[in-house]
PDB file of C-alpha atoms in Angstrom:
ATOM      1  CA  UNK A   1      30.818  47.149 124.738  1.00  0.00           C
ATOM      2  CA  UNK A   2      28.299  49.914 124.828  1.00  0.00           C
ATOM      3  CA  UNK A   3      24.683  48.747 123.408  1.00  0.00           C
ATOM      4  CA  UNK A   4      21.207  49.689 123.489  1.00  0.00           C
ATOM      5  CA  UNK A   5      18.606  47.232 124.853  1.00  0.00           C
ATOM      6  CA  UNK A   6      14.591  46.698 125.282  1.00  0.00           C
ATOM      7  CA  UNK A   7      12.928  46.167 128.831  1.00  0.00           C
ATOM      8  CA  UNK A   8       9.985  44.709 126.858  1.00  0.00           C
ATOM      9  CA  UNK A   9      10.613  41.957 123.534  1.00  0.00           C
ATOM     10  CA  UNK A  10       6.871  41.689 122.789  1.00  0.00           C
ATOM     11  CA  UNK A  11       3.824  43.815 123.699  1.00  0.00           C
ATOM     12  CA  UNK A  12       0.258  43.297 123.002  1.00  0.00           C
ATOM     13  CA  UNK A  13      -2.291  45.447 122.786  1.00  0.00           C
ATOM     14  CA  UNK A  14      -5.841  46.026 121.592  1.00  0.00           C
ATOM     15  CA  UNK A  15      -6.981  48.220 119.164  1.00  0.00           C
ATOM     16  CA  UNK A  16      -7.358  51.907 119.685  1.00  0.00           C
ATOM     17  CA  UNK A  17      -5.328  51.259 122.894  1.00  0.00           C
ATOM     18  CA  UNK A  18      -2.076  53.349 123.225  1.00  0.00           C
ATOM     19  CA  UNK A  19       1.473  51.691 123.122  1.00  0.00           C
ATOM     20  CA  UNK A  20       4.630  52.165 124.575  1.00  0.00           C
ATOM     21  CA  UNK A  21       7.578  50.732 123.717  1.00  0.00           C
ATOM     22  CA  UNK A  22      10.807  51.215 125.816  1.00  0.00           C
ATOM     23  CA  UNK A  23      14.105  51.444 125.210  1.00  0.00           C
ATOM     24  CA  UNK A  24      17.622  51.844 127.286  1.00  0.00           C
ATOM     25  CA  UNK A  25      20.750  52.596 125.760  1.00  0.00           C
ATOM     26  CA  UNK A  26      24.191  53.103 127.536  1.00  0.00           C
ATOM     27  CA  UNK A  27      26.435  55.380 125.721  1.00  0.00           C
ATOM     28  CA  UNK A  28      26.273  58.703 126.706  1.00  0.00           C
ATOM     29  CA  UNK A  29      27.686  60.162 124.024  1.00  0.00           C
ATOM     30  CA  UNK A  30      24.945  59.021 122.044  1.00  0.00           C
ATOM     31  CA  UNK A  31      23.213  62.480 120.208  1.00  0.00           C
ATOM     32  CA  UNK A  32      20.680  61.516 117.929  1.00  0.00           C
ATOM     33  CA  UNK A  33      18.398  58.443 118.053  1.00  0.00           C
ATOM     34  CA  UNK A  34      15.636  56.673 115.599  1.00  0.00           C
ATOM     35  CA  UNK A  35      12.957  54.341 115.850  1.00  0.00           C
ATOM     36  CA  UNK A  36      12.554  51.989 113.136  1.00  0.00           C
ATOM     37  CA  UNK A  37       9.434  49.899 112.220  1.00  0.00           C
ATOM     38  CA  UNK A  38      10.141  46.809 110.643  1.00  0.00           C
ATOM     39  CA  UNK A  39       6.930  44.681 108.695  1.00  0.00           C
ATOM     40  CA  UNK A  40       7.458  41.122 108.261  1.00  0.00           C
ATOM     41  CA  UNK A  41       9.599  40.262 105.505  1.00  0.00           C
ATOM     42  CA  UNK A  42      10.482  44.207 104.657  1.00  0.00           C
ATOM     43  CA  UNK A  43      13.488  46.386 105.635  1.00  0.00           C
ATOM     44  CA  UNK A  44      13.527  48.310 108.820  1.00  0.00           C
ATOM     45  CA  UNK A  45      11.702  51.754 107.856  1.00  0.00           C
ATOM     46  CA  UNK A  46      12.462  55.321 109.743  1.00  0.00           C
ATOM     47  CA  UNK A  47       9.312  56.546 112.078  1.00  0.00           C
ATOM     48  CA  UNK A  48      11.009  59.244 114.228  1.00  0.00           C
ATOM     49  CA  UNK A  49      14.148  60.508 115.325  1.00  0.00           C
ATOM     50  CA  UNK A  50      14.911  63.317 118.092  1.00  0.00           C
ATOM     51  CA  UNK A  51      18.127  64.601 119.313  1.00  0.00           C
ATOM     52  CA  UNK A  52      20.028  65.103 122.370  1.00  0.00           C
ATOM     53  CA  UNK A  53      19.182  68.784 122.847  1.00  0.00           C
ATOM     54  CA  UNK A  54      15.308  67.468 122.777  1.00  0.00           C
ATOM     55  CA  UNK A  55      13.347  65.551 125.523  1.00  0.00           C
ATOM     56  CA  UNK A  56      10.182  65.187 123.059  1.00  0.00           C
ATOM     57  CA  UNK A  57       9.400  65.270 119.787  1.00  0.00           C
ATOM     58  CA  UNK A  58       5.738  64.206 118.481  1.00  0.00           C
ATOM     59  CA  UNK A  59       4.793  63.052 114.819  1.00  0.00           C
ATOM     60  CA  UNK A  60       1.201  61.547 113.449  1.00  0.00           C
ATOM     61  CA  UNK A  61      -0.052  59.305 116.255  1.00  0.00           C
ATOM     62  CA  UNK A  62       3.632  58.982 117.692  1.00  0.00           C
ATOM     63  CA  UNK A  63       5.359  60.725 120.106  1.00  0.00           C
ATOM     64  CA  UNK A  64       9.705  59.799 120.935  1.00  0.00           C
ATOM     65  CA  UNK A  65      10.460  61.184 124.630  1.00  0.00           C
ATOM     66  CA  UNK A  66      14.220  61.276 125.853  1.00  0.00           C
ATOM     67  CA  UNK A  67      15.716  61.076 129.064  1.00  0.00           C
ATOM     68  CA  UNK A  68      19.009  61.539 129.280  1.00  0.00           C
ATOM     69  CA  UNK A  69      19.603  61.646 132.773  1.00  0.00           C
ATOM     70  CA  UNK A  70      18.134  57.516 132.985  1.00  0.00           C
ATOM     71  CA  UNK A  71      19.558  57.242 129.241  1.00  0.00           C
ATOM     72  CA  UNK A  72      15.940  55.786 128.616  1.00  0.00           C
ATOM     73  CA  UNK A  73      13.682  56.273 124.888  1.00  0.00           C
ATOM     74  CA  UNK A  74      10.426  55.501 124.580  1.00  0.00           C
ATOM     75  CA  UNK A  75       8.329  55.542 121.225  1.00  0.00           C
ATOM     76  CA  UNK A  76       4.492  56.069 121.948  1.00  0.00           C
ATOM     77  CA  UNK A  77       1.770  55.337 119.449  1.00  0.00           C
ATOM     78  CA  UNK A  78      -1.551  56.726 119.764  1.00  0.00           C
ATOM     79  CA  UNK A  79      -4.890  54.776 119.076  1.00  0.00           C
ATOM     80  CA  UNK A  80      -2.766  51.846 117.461  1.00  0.00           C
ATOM     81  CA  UNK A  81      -3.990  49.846 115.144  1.00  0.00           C
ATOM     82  CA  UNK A  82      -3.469  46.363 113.223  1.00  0.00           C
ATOM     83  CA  UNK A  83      -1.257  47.835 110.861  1.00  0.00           C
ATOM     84  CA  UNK A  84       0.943  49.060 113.451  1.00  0.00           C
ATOM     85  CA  UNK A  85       2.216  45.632 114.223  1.00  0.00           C
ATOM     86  CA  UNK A  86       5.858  45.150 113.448  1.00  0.00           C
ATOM     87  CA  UNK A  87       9.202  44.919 115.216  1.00  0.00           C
ATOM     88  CA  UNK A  88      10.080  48.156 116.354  1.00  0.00           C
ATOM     89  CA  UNK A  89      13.779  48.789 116.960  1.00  0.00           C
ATOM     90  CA  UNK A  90      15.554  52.125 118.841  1.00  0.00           C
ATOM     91  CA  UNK A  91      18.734  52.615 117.199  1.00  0.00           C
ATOM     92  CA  UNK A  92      21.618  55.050 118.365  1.00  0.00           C
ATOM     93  CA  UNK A  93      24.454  57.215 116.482  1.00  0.00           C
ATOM     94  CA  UNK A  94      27.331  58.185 119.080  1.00  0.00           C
ATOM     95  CA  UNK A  95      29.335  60.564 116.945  1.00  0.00           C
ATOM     96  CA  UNK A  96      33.007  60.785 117.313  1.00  0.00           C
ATOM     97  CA  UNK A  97      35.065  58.469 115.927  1.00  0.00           C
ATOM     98  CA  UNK A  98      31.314  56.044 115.700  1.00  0.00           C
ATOM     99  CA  UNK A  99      29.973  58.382 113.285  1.00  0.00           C
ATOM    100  CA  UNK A 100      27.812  56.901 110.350  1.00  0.00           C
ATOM    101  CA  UNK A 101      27.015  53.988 112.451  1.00  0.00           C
ATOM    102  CA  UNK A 102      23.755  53.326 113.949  1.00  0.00           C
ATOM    103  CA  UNK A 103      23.727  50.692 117.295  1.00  0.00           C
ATOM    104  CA  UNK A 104      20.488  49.254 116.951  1.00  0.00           C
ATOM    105  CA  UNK A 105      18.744  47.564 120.139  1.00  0.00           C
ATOM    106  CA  UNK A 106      17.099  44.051 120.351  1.00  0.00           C
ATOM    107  CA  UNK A 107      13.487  45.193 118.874  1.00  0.00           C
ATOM    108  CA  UNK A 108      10.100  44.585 120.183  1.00  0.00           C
ATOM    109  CA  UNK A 109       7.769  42.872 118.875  1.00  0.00           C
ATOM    110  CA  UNK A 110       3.947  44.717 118.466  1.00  0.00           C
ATOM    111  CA  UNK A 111       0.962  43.287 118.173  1.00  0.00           C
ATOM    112  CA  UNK A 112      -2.217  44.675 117.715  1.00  0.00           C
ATOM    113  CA  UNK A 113      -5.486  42.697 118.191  1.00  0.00           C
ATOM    114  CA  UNK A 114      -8.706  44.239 116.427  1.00  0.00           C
TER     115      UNK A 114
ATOM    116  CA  UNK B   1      10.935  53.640  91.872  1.00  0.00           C
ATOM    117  CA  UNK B   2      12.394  51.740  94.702  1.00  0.00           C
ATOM    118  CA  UNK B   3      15.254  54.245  96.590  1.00  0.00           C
ATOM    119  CA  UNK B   4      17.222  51.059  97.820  1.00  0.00           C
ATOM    120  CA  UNK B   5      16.883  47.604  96.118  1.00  0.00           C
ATOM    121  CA  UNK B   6      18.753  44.207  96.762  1.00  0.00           C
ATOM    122  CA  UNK B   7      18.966  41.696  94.991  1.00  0.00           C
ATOM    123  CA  UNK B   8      18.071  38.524  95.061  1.00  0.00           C
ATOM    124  CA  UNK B   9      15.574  38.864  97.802  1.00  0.00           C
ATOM    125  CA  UNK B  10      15.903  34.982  98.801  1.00  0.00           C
ATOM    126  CA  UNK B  11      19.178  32.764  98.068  1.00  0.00           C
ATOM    127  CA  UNK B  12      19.347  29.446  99.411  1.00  0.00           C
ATOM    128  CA  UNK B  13      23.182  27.834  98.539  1.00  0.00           C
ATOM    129  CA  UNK B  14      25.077  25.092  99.754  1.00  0.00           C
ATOM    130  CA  UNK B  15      28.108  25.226 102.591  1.00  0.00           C
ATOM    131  CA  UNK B  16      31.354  25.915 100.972  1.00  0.00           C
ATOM    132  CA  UNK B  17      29.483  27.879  98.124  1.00  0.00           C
ATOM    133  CA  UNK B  18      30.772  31.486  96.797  1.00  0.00           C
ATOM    134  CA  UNK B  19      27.899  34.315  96.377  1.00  0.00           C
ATOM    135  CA  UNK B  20      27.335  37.683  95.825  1.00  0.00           C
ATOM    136  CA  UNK B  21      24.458  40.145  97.117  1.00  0.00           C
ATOM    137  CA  UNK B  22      23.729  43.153  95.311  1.00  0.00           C
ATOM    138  CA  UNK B  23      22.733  46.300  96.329  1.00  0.00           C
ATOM    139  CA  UNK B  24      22.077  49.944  94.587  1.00  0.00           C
ATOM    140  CA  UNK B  25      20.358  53.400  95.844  1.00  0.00           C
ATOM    141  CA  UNK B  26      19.009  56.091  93.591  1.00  0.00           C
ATOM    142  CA  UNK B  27      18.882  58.628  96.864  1.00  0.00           C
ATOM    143  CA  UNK B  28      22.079  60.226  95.688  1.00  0.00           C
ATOM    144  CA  UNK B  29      23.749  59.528  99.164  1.00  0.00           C
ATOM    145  CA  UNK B  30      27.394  59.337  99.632  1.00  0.00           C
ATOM    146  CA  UNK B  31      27.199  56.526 102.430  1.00  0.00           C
ATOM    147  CA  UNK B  32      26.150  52.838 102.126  1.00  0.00           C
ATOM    148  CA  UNK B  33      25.856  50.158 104.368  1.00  0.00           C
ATOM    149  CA  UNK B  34      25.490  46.327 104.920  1.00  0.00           C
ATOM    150  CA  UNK B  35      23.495  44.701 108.008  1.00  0.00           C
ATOM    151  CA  UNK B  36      23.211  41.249 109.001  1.00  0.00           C
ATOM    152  CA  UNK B  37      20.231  40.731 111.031  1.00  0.00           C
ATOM    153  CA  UNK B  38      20.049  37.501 112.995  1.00  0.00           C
ATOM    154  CA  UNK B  39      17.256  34.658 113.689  1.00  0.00           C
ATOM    155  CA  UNK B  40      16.401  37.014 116.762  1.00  0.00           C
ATOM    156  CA  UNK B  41      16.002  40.152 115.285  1.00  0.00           C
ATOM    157  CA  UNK B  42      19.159  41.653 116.005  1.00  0.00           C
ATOM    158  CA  UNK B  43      20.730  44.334 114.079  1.00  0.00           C
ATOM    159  CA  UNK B  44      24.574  44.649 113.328  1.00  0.00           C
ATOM    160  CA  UNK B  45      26.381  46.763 111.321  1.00  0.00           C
ATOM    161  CA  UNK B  46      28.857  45.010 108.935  1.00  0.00           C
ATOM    162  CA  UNK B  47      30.489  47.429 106.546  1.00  0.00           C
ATOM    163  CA  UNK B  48      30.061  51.023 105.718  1.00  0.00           C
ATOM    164  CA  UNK B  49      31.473  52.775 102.416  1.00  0.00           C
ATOM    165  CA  UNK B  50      31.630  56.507 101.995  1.00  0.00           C
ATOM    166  CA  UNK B  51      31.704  57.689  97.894  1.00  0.00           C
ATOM    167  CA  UNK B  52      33.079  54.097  97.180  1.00  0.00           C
ATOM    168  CA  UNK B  53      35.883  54.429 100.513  1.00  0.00           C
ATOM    169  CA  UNK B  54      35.372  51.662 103.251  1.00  0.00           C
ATOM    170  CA  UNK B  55      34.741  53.745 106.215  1.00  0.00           C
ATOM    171  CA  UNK B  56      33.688  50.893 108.705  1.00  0.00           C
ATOM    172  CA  UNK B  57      34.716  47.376 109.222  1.00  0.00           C
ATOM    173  CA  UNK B  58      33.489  45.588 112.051  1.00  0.00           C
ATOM    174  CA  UNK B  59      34.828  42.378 112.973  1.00  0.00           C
ATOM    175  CA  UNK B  60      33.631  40.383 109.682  1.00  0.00           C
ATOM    176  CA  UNK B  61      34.999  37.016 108.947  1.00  0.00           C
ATOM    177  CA  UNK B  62      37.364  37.824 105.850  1.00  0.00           C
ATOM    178  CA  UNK B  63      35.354  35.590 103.526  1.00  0.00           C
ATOM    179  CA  UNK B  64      32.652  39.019 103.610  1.00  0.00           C
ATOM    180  CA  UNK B  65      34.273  41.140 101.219  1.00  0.00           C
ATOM    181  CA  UNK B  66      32.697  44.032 100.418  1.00  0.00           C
ATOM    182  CA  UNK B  67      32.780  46.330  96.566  1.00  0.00           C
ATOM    183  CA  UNK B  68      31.292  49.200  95.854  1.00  0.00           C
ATOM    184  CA  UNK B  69      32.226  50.284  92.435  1.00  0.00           C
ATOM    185  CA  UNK B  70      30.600  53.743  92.946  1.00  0.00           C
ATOM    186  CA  UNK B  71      28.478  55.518  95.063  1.00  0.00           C
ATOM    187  CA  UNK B  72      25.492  53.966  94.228  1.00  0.00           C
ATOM    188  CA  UNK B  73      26.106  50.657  94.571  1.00  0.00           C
ATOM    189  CA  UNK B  74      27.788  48.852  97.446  1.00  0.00           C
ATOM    190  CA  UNK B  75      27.769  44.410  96.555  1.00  0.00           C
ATOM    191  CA  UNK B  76      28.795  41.825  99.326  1.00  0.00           C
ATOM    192  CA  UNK B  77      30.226  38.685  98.371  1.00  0.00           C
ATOM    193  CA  UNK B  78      30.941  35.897 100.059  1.00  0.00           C
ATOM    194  CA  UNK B  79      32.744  33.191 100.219  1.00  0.00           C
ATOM    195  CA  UNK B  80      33.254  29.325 101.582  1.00  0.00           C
ATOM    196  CA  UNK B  81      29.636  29.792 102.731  1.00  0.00           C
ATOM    197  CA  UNK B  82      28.728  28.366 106.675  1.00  0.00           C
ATOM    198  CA  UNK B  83      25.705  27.136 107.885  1.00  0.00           C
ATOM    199  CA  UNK B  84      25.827  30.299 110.485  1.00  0.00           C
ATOM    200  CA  UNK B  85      26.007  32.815 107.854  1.00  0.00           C
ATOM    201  CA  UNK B  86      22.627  32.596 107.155  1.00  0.00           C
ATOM    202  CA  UNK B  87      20.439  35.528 108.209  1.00  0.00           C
ATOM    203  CA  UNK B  88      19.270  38.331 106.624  1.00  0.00           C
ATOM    204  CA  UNK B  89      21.289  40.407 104.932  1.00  0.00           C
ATOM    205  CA  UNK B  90      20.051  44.911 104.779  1.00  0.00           C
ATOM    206  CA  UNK B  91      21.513  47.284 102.608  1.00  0.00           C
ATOM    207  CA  UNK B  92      21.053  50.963 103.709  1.00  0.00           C
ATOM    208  CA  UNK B  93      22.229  53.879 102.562  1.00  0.00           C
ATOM    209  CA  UNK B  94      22.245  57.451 104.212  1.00  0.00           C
ATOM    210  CA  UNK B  95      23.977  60.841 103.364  1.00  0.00           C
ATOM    211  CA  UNK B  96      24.277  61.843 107.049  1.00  0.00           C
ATOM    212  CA  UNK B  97      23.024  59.198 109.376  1.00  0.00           C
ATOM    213  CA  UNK B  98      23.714  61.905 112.257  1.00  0.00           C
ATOM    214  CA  UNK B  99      20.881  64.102 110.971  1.00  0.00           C
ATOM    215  CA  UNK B 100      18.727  61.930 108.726  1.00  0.00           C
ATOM    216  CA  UNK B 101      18.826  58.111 109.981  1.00  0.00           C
ATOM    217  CA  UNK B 102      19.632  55.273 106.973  1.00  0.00           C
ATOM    218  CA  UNK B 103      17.055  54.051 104.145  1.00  0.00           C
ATOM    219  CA  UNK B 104      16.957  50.294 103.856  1.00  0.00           C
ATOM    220  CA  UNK B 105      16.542  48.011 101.256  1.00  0.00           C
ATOM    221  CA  UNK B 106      13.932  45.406 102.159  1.00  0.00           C
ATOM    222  CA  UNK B 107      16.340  42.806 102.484  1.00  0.00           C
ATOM    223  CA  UNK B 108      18.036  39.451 101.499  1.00  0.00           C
ATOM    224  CA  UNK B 109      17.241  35.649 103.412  1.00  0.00           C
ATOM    225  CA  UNK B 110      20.188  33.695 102.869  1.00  0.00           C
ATOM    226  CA  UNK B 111      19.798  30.314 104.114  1.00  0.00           C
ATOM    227  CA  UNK B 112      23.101  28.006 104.038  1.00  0.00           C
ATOM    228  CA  UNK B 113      22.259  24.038 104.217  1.00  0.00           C
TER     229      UNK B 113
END
């Protein structure tokens, strides 16, 4: 069936460094994608979301960019730091007759070293 | 005030046990969900109710039965517990995931032995 997937399960990177976390999904008639950050032991918790008719969308110290021709999203964090490390997860709603579900991908893990 | 809370947050049980998870929002959304996240991360959807109407039912062994006796609340019991049921368990709640995304509760590790 149709998923989304992660080129990249864990990243590291230093402080004050910029990240960028990938992700590839393969339904087409996805229209409206989130990236969740999830802490150890909490619940996954919203960061950003942009939809189809966008290619960019920025937020504090993140910015979600959308390709639609590679079906490609990637989440970028600005000068991250230690509290920035979590699993962070792309998650898709198709619409249709998938509407109210979200497809999440496999997550990546981020970690920040001060 | 906590927008989505679980409860318990840990439950360890023997196999062939019966137990219940429970769940309730204070968002005022009409849609609620449950999640089963696995020992690598992964995310899948279980059930979905809309204003106490199931809405989604992925392929769940039948022993997951899901009750939500109003729109705030959405429980999951189980029964005959396995050894590969254990995981976490997310409750999330949205009123239009296709605009606004879900909230999550922070989650419940059961852990089957």
């Amino acid at each position: 069936g149709e998923s989304v997937g992660l080129h990249l399960p864990t990243l590291s990177v230093q402080e004050g460094d910029n990240s960028i976390i990938n992700c590839a999904y393969s339904n087409s008639a996805s229209d409206y994608f989130i990236w969740y950050k999830q802490e150890s032991g909490k619940g996954p918790q919203f960061i950003i979301d942009i939809r189809s008719n966008m290619d960019k969308r920025q937020g504090q110290r993140v910015t979600v960019l959308l390709n639609k021709t590679v079906k490609h999203l990637s989440l970028q964090i600005a000068a991250t730091q230690p509290g920035d490390s979590a699993v962070y997860f792309c998650a898709e709603n198709a619409g249709g007759t998938s509407y109210g579900k979200l497809t999440f991908g496999q997550g990546t893990i981020l970690t920040v070293h001060p | 005030d906590t927008a989505v809370s679980q409860t318990p947050k840990y439950l360890v049980t023997q196999m062939g046990n019966d137990k219940s998870i429970k769940c309730e929002q204070n968002l005022g959304h009409d849609t609620m969900y449950w999640y089963k996240q696995d020992s690598k991360k992964f995310l899948k959807i279980m059930f979905s109710y809309n204003n106490k109407e199931l809405i989604i039912n992925e392929t769940v062994p039948n022993r997951f039965s899901p009750k939500s006796p109003d729109k705030a609340h959405l429980n999951l019991h189980i029964n005959s517990l396995e050894l590969g049921d254990s995981a976490v368990y997310f409750c999330a709640s949205s009123q239009n995931p296709g605009i606004y995304g879900y909230t999550f509760g922070s989650g419940t590790r059961l852990t089957v032995v």
